[in-house]
Amino acid sequence: MSGTYLGMPSFPRAAASSTRDMRLRGNLRHATHTIRAKRAQAVEELGDWAQLRAAGAALKNRTLRHLDHYLEQLETAVTGAGGQVHWARDAEEANRIVADLVRETGESDVVKVKSMATQETGLNEALAKAGISAYETDLAELIVQLGDDLPSHILVPAIHRNRDQIRDIFREKMGSWGRAAPKNLSDDPAELAEAARLHLREKFLNAKVGISGANFMVAETGTLVVVESEGNGRMCLTLPETLISVVGIEKIVPTWQDLEVFLQTLPRSSTAERMNPYTSTWTGTTDEDGPSAFHLVLLDNGRTDTLADTVGRQALRCIRCSACLNVCPVYERAGGHAYGSPYPGPIGAILTPQLRGMQSELDASLPYASSLCGACYEVCPVAIDIPEVLVHLRERVVEGGTATVRGQRTTIKPAKGHAAERAVMRAARWTFEHPRAMRTGQRIASRTRRLTPRRLPLPGPGRAWSDSRDIPRPAPESFRDWWRRTRGSGSAGSGREGGDAR
Amino acid sequence: MSSRDVVLGRVRRALADVPRDEGPEEAAVPRDYWTSHAERTDAQRLDLLAENLADYRALVHRCTPAQLPARIAELLSARGARSVVAPPGIPADWVPAEVERVADEPSMTPHELDALDSVVTCCAVAIAETGTIVLDAREDQGRRRISLVPDHHICVVRAPEQIVDSVPRALGRLDPARPQTWISGPSATSDIELDRVEGVHGPRTLEVIITSPEP
Ligand code: SF4
């Protein structure tokens, strides 16, 4: 595995090449539009969606405002139930803890459930350096791993691959990781899934160590929850003798009852299902049912820095449903890889620069990887105001200010040197060059025009010019919208974008 | 300083804006969402469960408790199943004489389990609005892995008492201390061009038999 996000170009440069890849754009368009339409229907079934959304946001806010309390409560509950809790301040420490735990078992192979936290820490690469092979067992993650590739979507990480590409990857690579694919393997999805089943079954049945993340951790009871559909999660969570779960500290819900909100909103927002095929919950260890050793690694890695920002903090409410990706006109064109992190799309644009800081050109350009159209906010089941955070982070890029970096209050200088400036301007130009993304953007610019700064804070040499000029107030309605509205109702619906977003 | 102290210290400093006298419970959570999405009779709840299970491609059967052993025998023979793993709480007459009954023993290896044809379990509760059956590892449900490894799972739901309307009502009946498996339809993936394919790792066939005094 050499797949890594390090050294990725800035968003606009990466996006410029991915938007020219017609096959990728076709795949993305088909996928995001399919999920989008189904999701709207699944949400409509629940007459109390607005209340569930408000409760979800409030529950996560409660958790975040008292995170120290809930972390300690969780630790006590997990320990009391027979688990062991480890704390990791950053990716390196988390990886070291996991590698040591695996070594103590004497094993050199581990099976893994799809987990964004371990992608964020680069666990597989770290384990490989320690002589440990980590096998991804989610079908899409397997495709990504065998293809020596990177995931491009939170929920369907191999969304950028076609069935014939997948067949080629399976034929060429499966043999070197374990059971080979049948020679005459076709590109029929059922046949491909069967090849994956046989390839992975061999690993599951022999696995002694499993590694997972978790969707939720219940502070009150110490219960962990994993939501999935294939059953690979259940395999990794119940067959091995040792289970290690690496989980971000923000994934807590206060009580068992609180799951009633998220187990309703998560499946409907993500896969547009009433309920995902499998949900597993476990509390510490259970005699003779499942792993006899359970380790929970609580991961900070920039989360406390994000928590310190009272505007940006809300990004930690995210339950990783991926609804915002599927409605985003920028994601649809650029693809997941352009965001240079396991978190693509609108949530990636606000979460990644907060977790990593904005020192690199890529991270400084991410808050600009958006048209501010607001569709992401509309669909978010925990009501994260992504446009608000984007505008806030843009201000940080160009104006600097105080921020917390690795636990230290620091004063950030405005857009460092020319690199960040170039990235920002390129991102802005990129949006202008993609009229459909721009068009949706204008609508929200009108609606939120009070949020637009009066002066355009241009960095570097542009500053003197912009300092003395006010930006014209955005019109209450964009010309396009006005045209469409007044031109008569007959054709009004035909050109609409993202109309099903709620 | 331990990493625990470092992380907790960072959390506390990050929350300097939260008033010191605000307790966790005081951060308000509106709970005006519904505990169920309709008022239903027992029969309506049963129908909705059957409909939603079938929508997720589980095979649904209905019978009276007295007809159950014959029904199970039929389903097993239709698949040509010769061996069945069953937890201790499954009555003896639920597994037909011509099929080998294997006990759910902790000593059984995953490979041995993989060699078995089917599994028969009961459930803790079933959720009508989502088409979900929940297993919580009691005597009649067994270890989590038995409903996972064999390719054919028969699950018995007793109506009306085991069927609830909604997710909130199900959670209220379940004990978080017990390990749980929530199952909605058979294992499925949509990872290849969003084409749904049943059964990647879990059982490819899920059959749910709902028993009720009036069939
Ligand atoms: S930001 Fe909201 S919509 Fe996007 S993945 Fe997170 S929870 Fe889902």
XYZ file of C-alpha atoms and ligand atoms in Angstrom:
725
model
C 0.000 0.000 0.000
C 1.466 3.301 -0.993
C -1.837 5.169 -1.019
C -1.424 8.258 1.090
C -2.824 11.750 1.138
C 0.564 13.354 1.845
C 1.917 15.529 -0.897
C -1.477 16.052 -2.524
C -1.730 19.141 -4.701
C -4.045 21.938 -3.612
C -7.756 21.511 -4.236
C -8.074 23.522 -7.464
C -5.107 21.836 -9.110
C -6.372 18.361 -8.200
C -9.906 19.309 -9.192
C -8.764 20.711 -12.515
C -7.527 17.316 -13.584
C -10.400 15.306 -12.115
C -13.047 17.460 -13.793
C -11.488 16.563 -17.155
C -11.882 12.855 -16.406
C -15.205 12.228 -18.108
C -15.585 8.682 -16.857
C -15.064 9.803 -13.269
C -17.579 12.612 -13.683
C -20.106 10.255 -15.212
C -19.735 7.776 -12.335
C -19.995 10.498 -9.742
C -22.975 12.131 -11.310
C -24.874 8.876 -11.588
C -24.025 7.858 -8.042
C -24.682 11.111 -6.260
C -27.940 11.761 -8.088
C -29.194 8.235 -7.431
C -28.531 8.395 -3.708
C -29.833 11.942 -3.516
C -33.256 11.130 -4.929
C -33.662 7.998 -2.812
C -32.611 9.851 0.288
C -35.237 12.540 -0.112
C -37.864 9.822 -0.243
C -36.552 8.013 2.843
C -36.542 11.262 4.792
C -40.050 12.123 3.692
C -41.336 8.954 5.367
C -40.607 10.451 8.767
C -43.037 13.226 9.590
C -40.857 14.377 12.482
C -37.627 14.739 10.502
C -37.190 18.390 11.491
C -37.543 17.499 15.182
C -35.134 14.576 14.876
C -32.622 16.841 13.183
C -32.936 19.476 15.897
C -32.606 16.837 18.624
C -29.554 15.318 16.915
C -27.842 18.691 16.695
C -28.687 19.503 20.317
C -27.524 16.108 21.584
C -24.187 16.512 19.852
C -23.895 20.069 21.172
C -24.552 18.828 24.687
C -21.841 16.220 24.230
C -19.331 18.722 22.875
C -19.995 21.376 25.528
C -19.283 18.813 28.236
C -16.924 16.529 26.415
C -14.547 16.145 29.375
C -17.411 14.907 31.546
C -18.623 12.418 28.935
C -15.136 11.140 28.131
C -14.511 10.325 31.773
C -17.928 8.718 32.108
C -17.273 6.630 28.995
C -13.852 5.543 30.233
C -15.306 4.379 33.537
C -18.118 2.475 31.827
C -15.876 0.766 29.250
C -13.362 -0.225 31.893
C -16.126 -1.483 34.153
C -17.412 -3.695 31.330
C -14.044 -5.355 30.820
C -12.496 -3.119 28.150
C -9.266 -1.148 28.249
C -9.126 2.529 27.323
C -6.097 4.209 25.722
C -5.711 7.904 24.907
C -3.940 9.209 21.815
C -3.166 12.882 21.364
C -2.259 12.496 17.691
C -2.145 10.079 14.769
C 1.355 8.898 15.521
C 0.512 7.999 19.088
C -2.677 6.190 18.060
C -0.780 4.134 15.495
C 1.934 3.296 17.999
C -0.633 2.141 20.558
C -2.356 -0.079 17.987
C 0.905 -1.541 16.678
C 2.007 -2.368 20.238
C -1.328 -3.986 21.043
C -1.149 -6.120 17.915
C 2.451 -7.111 18.677
C 1.468 -8.216 22.173
C -0.905 -10.733 20.618
C 1.972 -12.222 18.622
C 0.011 -11.837 15.382
C 1.160 -10.180 12.185
C -2.154 -10.098 10.277
C -5.218 -8.063 11.221
C -8.649 -7.662 9.634
C -10.149 -4.190 9.461
C -13.634 -2.723 9.310
C -13.939 0.417 7.209
C -12.982 3.251 9.509
C -12.337 6.876 8.701
C -10.414 7.454 11.918
C -7.762 4.921 10.920
C -7.604 6.369 7.410
C -7.028 9.734 9.003
C -4.128 8.393 11.046
C -2.664 6.371 8.170
C -2.823 3.254 10.340
C -2.353 0.715 7.543
C 0.933 2.288 6.449
C 2.124 2.549 10.044
C 1.277 -1.111 10.688
C 3.040 -2.143 7.483
C 6.202 -0.440 8.769
C 5.835 -2.443 11.965
C 5.633 -5.644 9.905
C 1.862 -6.065 10.338
C -0.477 -6.622 7.362
C -3.862 -4.951 7.705
C -6.607 -6.290 5.431
C -9.510 -4.006 4.572
C -12.710 -6.059 4.508
C -15.369 -3.628 3.304
C -15.888 -4.408 -0.387
C -15.203 -0.860 -1.526
C -12.193 -0.532 0.771
C -10.915 -3.830 -0.595
C -11.198 -2.439 -4.128
C -9.329 0.667 -3.015
C -6.663 -1.313 -1.171
C -6.058 -3.839 -3.949
C -5.960 -1.022 -6.502
C -3.344 0.797 -4.407
C -5.707 3.722 -4.496
C -7.382 6.179 -2.129
C -11.053 6.290 -1.097
C -13.081 9.057 -2.747
C -16.383 9.024 -0.866
C -17.252 8.509 2.800
C -19.875 5.888 2.161
C -18.969 4.366 -1.194
C -15.193 4.789 -1.217
C -14.772 3.189 -4.654
C -17.470 5.282 -6.278
C -14.920 6.384 -8.877
C -14.421 2.833 -10.171
C -16.437 1.059 -12.877
C -17.256 -2.626 -12.801
C -14.716 -3.482 -15.504
C -11.994 -1.644 -13.607
C -12.944 -3.570 -10.474
C -12.782 -6.880 -12.348
C -9.294 -6.023 -13.605
C -8.108 -5.089 -10.121
C -9.504 -8.322 -8.664
C -7.959 -10.461 -11.393
C -4.557 -8.858 -11.100
C -4.214 -8.269 -7.393
C -6.265 -10.670 -5.284
C -3.758 -13.480 -5.683
C -0.936 -11.544 -4.079
C -3.044 -10.768 -0.963
C -4.669 -14.160 -0.469
C -7.148 -16.279 -2.376
C -6.955 -15.352 -6.072
C -9.965 -14.355 -8.154
C -11.327 -16.990 -10.551
C -9.588 -16.756 -13.937
C -12.794 -16.236 -15.903
C -14.184 -13.602 -13.514
C -16.670 -11.356 -15.345
C -17.679 -7.805 -14.496
C -21.104 -8.822 -13.198
C -21.516 -7.193 -9.740
C -22.843 -10.432 -8.222
C -19.802 -12.353 -9.485
C -17.447 -9.664 -8.257
C -19.092 -9.695 -4.837
C -18.787 -13.491 -4.734
C -15.070 -13.289 -5.518
C -14.673 -10.814 -2.658
C -16.702 -13.073 -0.365
C -14.423 -16.048 -0.947
C -11.245 -13.987 -0.809
C -12.206 -12.384 2.501
C -13.850 -15.376 4.154
C -10.479 -17.060 4.322
C -9.184 -14.050 6.264
C -12.157 -13.717 8.617
C -12.144 -17.337 9.667
C -8.467 -17.212 10.586
C -8.358 -13.716 12.072
C -7.094 -13.325 15.616
C -7.109 -9.522 15.725
C -9.770 -7.145 14.417
C -9.529 -3.362 14.107
C -12.548 -1.094 13.805
C -13.825 2.399 14.354
C -17.272 3.133 15.755
C -20.220 5.244 14.749
C -21.262 5.948 18.305
C -20.011 5.445 21.852
C -22.553 5.650 24.662
C -21.029 7.453 27.647
C -23.577 6.176 30.168
C -23.104 2.484 29.406
C -19.753 2.217 27.596
C -21.496 0.690 24.575
C -19.942 0.974 21.109
C -22.034 0.913 17.948
C -21.040 -0.002 14.394
C -23.476 0.511 11.550
C -22.822 -1.352 8.267
C -24.417 -3.391 5.541
C -22.170 -6.189 4.333
C -21.499 -8.141 7.502
C -17.743 -7.677 7.264
C -18.095 -5.449 10.316
C -19.806 -8.222 12.258
C -17.072 -10.640 11.177
C -14.289 -8.358 12.433
C -16.140 -7.458 15.619
C -17.056 -10.964 16.715
C -14.704 -13.626 15.299
C -11.238 -12.415 16.437
C -9.912 -12.889 19.973
C -8.755 -9.288 20.253
C -10.685 -6.241 19.105
C -9.122 -2.782 18.882
C -11.406 0.176 18.145
C -9.931 3.538 17.219
C -12.515 6.253 17.704
C -12.493 10.054 17.596
C -13.320 11.609 20.957
C -16.306 13.436 19.482
C -18.249 10.270 18.664
C -19.957 10.134 22.036
C -23.678 10.206 22.706
C -24.672 10.694 26.330
C -27.213 7.893 26.823
C -28.471 4.645 25.336
C -31.810 6.319 24.669
C -30.110 8.994 22.556
C -29.375 6.362 19.918
C -33.074 6.577 19.024
C -32.338 9.824 17.224
C -29.239 8.788 15.304
C -30.363 5.274 14.401
C -33.264 6.957 12.638
C -31.400 9.783 10.920
C -28.115 8.092 9.962
C -29.341 5.270 7.686
C -31.897 7.443 5.949
C -29.366 10.220 5.335
C -26.578 7.991 4.161
C -27.874 5.049 2.152
C -31.497 6.205 1.972
C -32.582 3.049 3.781
C -35.057 2.822 6.614
C -32.347 0.910 8.417
C -28.950 -0.377 7.344
C -28.721 -4.189 7.086
C -26.547 -4.647 10.194
C -25.956 -2.731 13.395
C -23.728 -4.209 16.092
C -23.483 -2.990 19.660
C -21.102 -4.242 22.304
C -20.281 -3.215 25.836
C -16.792 -4.248 26.914
C -16.412 -7.989 26.589
C -18.943 -10.790 26.979
C -17.975 -14.239 28.231
C -17.572 -16.645 25.327
C -19.342 -14.407 22.853
C -16.999 -12.322 20.762
C -13.441 -11.115 21.504
C -12.036 -11.806 24.953
C -9.929 -8.638 24.862
C -11.290 -5.221 23.887
C -9.233 -2.053 23.531
C -10.649 1.396 22.883
C -8.207 3.994 21.555
C -9.631 7.503 22.001
C -8.231 9.795 19.330
C -7.704 13.563 19.572
C -5.590 14.411 16.475
C -6.863 17.959 16.063
C -10.330 17.455 17.500
C -9.647 19.517 20.620
C -8.252 22.285 18.405
C -11.499 22.203 16.456
C -13.455 22.212 19.706
C -11.680 25.409 20.769
C -13.138 27.302 17.820
C -16.654 28.281 18.820
C -17.778 28.659 15.191
C -15.911 25.690 13.755
C -16.773 23.383 16.667
C -20.044 22.337 15.057
C -18.101 20.317 12.478
C -17.558 17.790 15.290
C -21.276 17.034 15.289
C -20.812 15.193 11.978
C -22.076 11.602 11.982
C -20.398 10.855 8.598
C -23.581 10.125 6.708
C -22.187 11.635 3.465
C -25.465 13.315 2.500
C -23.619 16.599 1.999
C -21.294 15.020 -0.571
C -24.172 13.790 -2.661
C -25.793 17.200 -3.022
C -22.610 19.213 -3.530
C -22.146 20.621 -7.062
C -18.435 21.061 -6.418
C -17.918 17.488 -5.160
C -19.842 16.184 -8.134
C -17.335 17.771 -10.499
C -14.136 17.516 -8.557
C -14.458 14.019 -7.057
C -13.326 12.944 -3.622
C -9.605 12.737 -4.219
C -9.263 16.465 -4.889
C -9.935 17.177 -1.200
C -6.729 15.392 -0.210
C -8.084 13.774 2.950
C -10.332 10.903 4.028
C -13.039 13.544 4.502
C -14.098 14.811 1.074
C -16.922 17.085 0.019
C -18.420 19.886 2.079
C -17.671 18.278 5.441
C -14.083 17.711 4.326
C -13.769 21.347 3.328
C -14.461 22.415 6.912
C -13.187 19.470 8.935
C -9.823 18.795 7.303
C -8.385 22.328 7.632
C -9.515 22.398 11.263
C -8.053 19.017 12.164
C -4.786 19.597 10.326
C -4.429 23.380 10.593
C -4.116 25.545 7.492
C -0.368 25.661 7.015
C -0.287 23.730 3.766
C -1.420 25.074 0.428
C -4.014 22.323 0.141
C -5.537 22.944 3.556
C -5.646 26.707 2.968
C -7.479 26.162 -0.304
C -10.152 23.820 1.091
C -12.459 26.488 2.553
C -12.721 27.783 -1.007
C -13.730 24.419 -2.445
C -17.379 25.370 -2.298
C -19.942 27.486 -4.042
C -21.673 28.329 -0.721
C -24.935 27.123 -2.187
C -26.148 25.824 1.155
C -27.458 22.474 -0.079
C -25.096 20.699 2.348
C -26.628 22.483 5.306
C -30.136 21.669 4.138
C -29.511 17.910 4.068
C -27.264 17.595 7.115
C -29.045 15.461 9.741
C -27.258 17.291 12.556
C -27.755 20.725 10.969
C -24.098 21.707 10.646
C -24.041 25.152 9.058
C -21.257 24.288 6.646
C -21.445 27.600 4.701
C -21.059 29.542 7.958
C -17.933 27.584 8.873
C -16.546 27.947 5.336
C -16.880 31.727 5.478
C -15.331 31.731 8.946
C -12.349 29.658 7.774
C -11.885 31.853 4.695
C -11.552 34.796 7.020
C -8.955 32.859 8.963
C -6.993 32.178 5.780
C -6.878 35.766 4.635
C -6.952 37.681 7.900
C -5.292 35.335 10.341
C -6.296 35.524 14.000
C -6.080 33.346 17.073
C -6.511 29.632 16.789
C -5.558 26.572 18.783
C -2.955 24.340 17.220
C -2.044 21.121 18.990
C -3.519 22.467 22.180
C -1.643 25.800 22.093
C -3.319 29.169 21.540
C -1.502 30.636 18.568
C -1.793 33.718 16.424
C -2.077 32.746 12.786
C -0.612 35.139 10.234
C -2.722 36.011 7.220
C -2.336 33.732 4.231
C 1.231 32.690 4.463
C 3.322 33.840 1.504
C 2.260 33.458 -2.043
C 1.494 29.779 -2.009
C -1.729 30.038 -0.045
C -2.747 33.150 -1.898
C -2.316 31.418 -5.223
C -4.275 28.435 -3.979
C -7.109 30.636 -2.837
C -7.308 32.649 -6.000
C -7.107 29.535 -8.099
C -9.949 27.983 -6.125
C -12.056 31.091 -6.617
C -11.328 31.023 -10.337
C -12.145 27.322 -10.445
C -15.603 28.046 -9.104
C -16.100 30.803 -11.683
C -15.129 28.427 -14.437
C -17.801 25.964 -13.384
C -20.970 27.880 -14.045
C -23.387 25.373 -12.624
C -21.559 25.263 -9.326
C -21.433 29.036 -9.399
C -25.084 29.453 -10.219
C -26.194 27.514 -7.183
C -23.708 29.571 -5.207
C -25.277 32.843 -6.144
C -28.587 31.845 -4.724
C -27.222 31.468 -1.274
C -25.021 34.530 -1.576
C -28.245 36.453 -1.923
C -29.907 34.747 0.973
C -26.969 35.170 3.301
C -25.703 38.464 2.052
C -25.426 39.903 5.479
C -22.685 37.360 6.097
C -20.554 38.641 3.225
C -17.735 40.862 4.461
C -18.036 44.483 3.378
C -14.461 44.612 2.232
C -12.890 41.926 0.153
C -9.906 40.969 2.241
C -7.508 40.243 -0.595
C -4.221 38.888 0.620
C -0.775 40.163 -0.332
C -0.401 42.887 -2.906
C -4.116 43.020 -3.570
C -4.710 44.268 -0.082
C -4.035 47.933 -0.675
C -6.551 47.911 -3.457
C -9.258 46.007 -1.677
C -8.818 47.910 1.566
C -10.123 51.048 -0.029
C -13.030 49.555 -1.899
C -16.309 48.201 -0.643
C -17.766 45.133 -2.273
C -21.158 45.814 -3.761
C -23.873 44.175 -1.674
C -25.081 41.007 -3.370
C -28.458 41.588 -4.930
C -31.400 40.205 -2.955
C -31.949 37.825 -5.833
C -29.482 36.760 -8.490
C -30.223 37.743 -12.051
C -30.509 34.100 -13.034
C -33.053 33.419 -10.323
C -34.984 36.547 -11.220
C -34.986 35.517 -14.887
C -36.132 32.051 -14.092
C -38.813 33.283 -11.729
C -40.231 35.956 -14.013
C -39.861 34.129 -17.326
C -42.984 32.158 -16.611
C -43.599 28.882 -14.886
C -43.484 26.681 -17.973
C -39.742 26.096 -18.077
C -38.944 27.113 -14.540
C -38.458 23.617 -13.239
C -36.355 22.201 -16.020
C -33.016 23.732 -15.166
C -33.179 23.451 -11.407
C -30.349 22.006 -9.433
C -30.508 19.969 -6.306
C -34.201 20.550 -6.075
C -34.767 17.553 -3.882
C -32.409 18.719 -1.189
C -34.004 19.451 2.116
C 1.950 14.105 31.700
C -0.080 11.170 30.412
C -1.881 11.497 27.102
C -5.108 11.156 29.013
C -4.299 14.288 31.015
C -3.109 16.096 27.902
C -6.294 15.387 25.957
C -8.637 16.133 28.868
C -6.677 19.333 29.596
C -7.040 20.426 25.979
C -10.768 19.679 26.072
C -11.213 21.800 29.199
C -9.253 24.718 27.784
C -11.183 24.483 24.522
C -14.442 24.825 26.439
C -13.531 28.064 28.208
C -16.661 29.646 26.698
C -19.016 27.200 28.450
C -20.304 28.750 31.719
C -18.764 26.971 34.683
C -22.078 26.396 36.383
C -23.718 24.780 33.336
C -24.214 21.072 34.009
C -24.245 18.538 31.134
C -27.991 18.038 31.520
C -28.619 21.759 31.241
C -27.497 21.961 27.631
C -31.018 21.745 26.267
C -32.166 18.916 23.982
C -35.637 19.287 22.463
C -37.331 15.885 22.412
C -40.486 16.660 20.540
C -39.788 13.986 17.928
C -42.272 11.165 17.856
C -41.991 7.840 19.630
C -43.765 6.194 16.719
C -44.982 7.345 13.332
C -48.544 6.040 13.511
C -51.021 4.424 15.866
C -51.411 0.801 14.778
C -53.339 -2.276 15.794
C -51.408 -5.499 16.395
C -52.423 -6.741 12.970
C -51.331 -3.547 11.241
C -47.979 -3.651 13.012
C -47.476 -7.237 11.919
C -48.360 -6.391 8.309
C -46.005 -3.427 8.249
C -43.142 -5.516 9.626
C -43.777 -8.193 6.987
C -43.923 -5.578 4.238
C -40.734 -3.797 5.262
C -38.823 -7.046 5.758
C -39.844 -8.168 2.294
C -38.907 -4.784 0.856
C -35.370 -5.486 2.075
C -35.471 -8.904 0.448
C -35.958 -11.038 3.495
C -38.311 -13.974 2.814
C -41.271 -13.645 5.118
C -43.543 -16.499 6.274
C -46.462 -16.534 8.666
C -47.972 -19.345 10.719
C -49.411 -20.257 14.091
C -47.134 -21.469 16.886
C -48.463 -24.991 16.350
C -47.522 -24.946 12.669
C -44.002 -23.674 13.332
C -42.027 -26.959 13.454
C -43.523 -28.087 10.142
C -42.804 -24.701 8.597
C -39.163 -24.774 9.663
C -38.825 -28.323 8.339
C -40.215 -27.201 4.983
C -37.805 -24.292 4.672
C -34.808 -26.417 5.583
C -35.706 -29.172 3.177
C -36.368 -26.687 0.360
C -32.725 -25.680 0.659
C -31.488 -29.199 1.155
C -30.003 -28.226 4.522
C -28.452 -31.180 6.307
C -27.006 -29.429 9.337
C -28.358 -26.634 11.530
C -26.791 -24.739 14.377
C -29.297 -23.829 17.067
C -28.886 -22.178 20.468
C -30.059 -24.055 23.580
C -33.328 -22.107 23.851
C -34.638 -23.499 20.553
C -37.146 -26.304 21.328
C -36.152 -29.804 20.253
C -39.068 -30.236 17.857
C -38.091 -27.142 15.829
C -35.266 -29.059 14.182
C -36.497 -32.019 12.118
C -35.074 -35.474 12.869
C -33.393 -35.874 9.472
C -31.322 -32.701 9.991
C -28.238 -32.761 12.217
C -28.630 -30.293 15.098
C -25.331 -28.724 16.179
C -25.190 -26.974 19.543
C -23.929 -23.407 19.775
C -20.747 -24.161 21.720
C -18.025 -21.584 22.405
C -15.442 -24.215 21.476
C -16.733 -24.433 17.902
C -14.211 -22.845 15.539
C -15.297 -20.365 12.851
C -14.292 -22.990 10.246
C -16.603 -25.587 11.805
C -19.389 -23.046 11.869
C -18.744 -22.206 8.215
C -19.324 -25.844 7.280
C -22.933 -25.764 8.570
C -25.880 -25.146 6.257
C -28.340 -23.117 8.311
C -29.056 -21.457 11.620
C -32.346 -21.176 13.509
C -32.821 -18.454 16.126
C -35.494 -16.369 17.803
C -35.176 -12.623 18.362
C -35.472 -10.120 21.206
C -37.678 -7.614 19.404
C -38.710 -6.669 15.860
C -39.276 -3.122 14.568
C -42.173 -2.683 12.140
C -41.337 0.774 10.780
C -37.845 -0.220 9.695
C -38.187 -3.957 9.015
C -35.570 -4.833 11.617
C -35.113 -7.853 13.867
C -32.877 -7.460 16.909
C -30.949 -10.328 18.502
C -29.458 -9.845 21.949
C -27.670 -13.136 22.529
C -30.149 -14.714 24.915
C -30.716 -18.486 25.256
C -32.950 -18.658 22.197
C -30.667 -16.489 20.034
C -27.182 -17.641 20.800
C -23.757 -16.149 20.231
C -23.522 -13.301 17.702
C -21.503 -15.316 15.240
C -24.026 -18.102 14.679
C -26.418 -15.777 12.875
C -23.498 -14.509 10.808
C -21.407 -17.303 9.364
C -23.908 -19.863 7.983
C -25.394 -18.782 4.664
C -29.044 -19.342 5.620
C -30.703 -17.787 8.670
C -34.210 -18.624 9.850
C -35.431 -16.217 12.515
C -38.675 -16.650 14.434
C -40.632 -13.585 15.590
C -43.504 -14.053 18.026
C -46.421 -11.734 17.308
C -47.893 -9.666 18.727
C -45.672 -9.378 21.791
C -42.282 -9.088 20.103
C -43.198 -6.501 17.491
C -42.860 -2.786 18.274
C -43.622 0.173 16.033
C -40.422 2.127 16.055
C -36.740 2.483 16.874
C -37.422 4.496 20.073
C -39.776 1.782 21.336
C -37.258 -0.959 20.551
C -34.392 0.737 22.391
C -36.531 1.019 25.490
C -36.909 -2.770 25.555
C -33.256 -3.606 25.078
C -30.472 -3.931 27.618
C -27.269 -2.199 26.438
C -25.193 -4.521 28.592
C -26.028 -7.387 26.228
C -24.291 -7.510 22.826
C -26.802 -6.831 20.082
C -27.169 -7.464 16.385
C -29.790 -5.518 14.492
C -30.648 -7.152 11.185
C -32.610 -5.481 8.379
C -32.714 -7.791 5.400
C -29.821 -10.024 4.389
C -26.259 -8.790 4.015
C -26.006 -6.455 1.025
C -23.581 -4.212 -0.793
C -24.030 -1.424 -3.298
C -20.344 -0.755 -3.717
C -20.166 -1.711 -7.390
C -21.840 1.011 -9.445
C -24.553 1.159 -6.782
C -26.015 -2.158 -7.967
C -27.407 -3.894 -4.920
C -25.986 -7.384 -4.425
C -27.225 -9.566 -1.576
C -24.903 -11.415 0.688
C -21.316 -10.427 0.713
C -20.373 -11.798 4.110
C -23.420 -12.392 6.226
C -26.134 -14.939 5.338
C -27.326 -14.451 1.778
C -30.765 -15.726 2.657
C -32.740 -14.419 5.609
C -36.088 -16.073 6.280
C -38.315 -14.601 8.943
C -41.199 -16.665 10.294
C -43.754 -14.565 12.150
C -45.926 -16.674 14.410
C -49.213 -15.424 15.760
C -52.207 -17.120 17.337
C -54.335 -16.077 14.363
C -52.434 -16.624 11.136
S -21.628 17.162 7.644
Fe -23.737 16.501 7.994
S -24.404 15.824 5.954
Fe -22.172 15.892 5.862
S -21.480 13.852 6.415
Fe -21.526 15.023 8.318
S -23.529 14.627 9.198
Fe -23.639 14.009 7.061
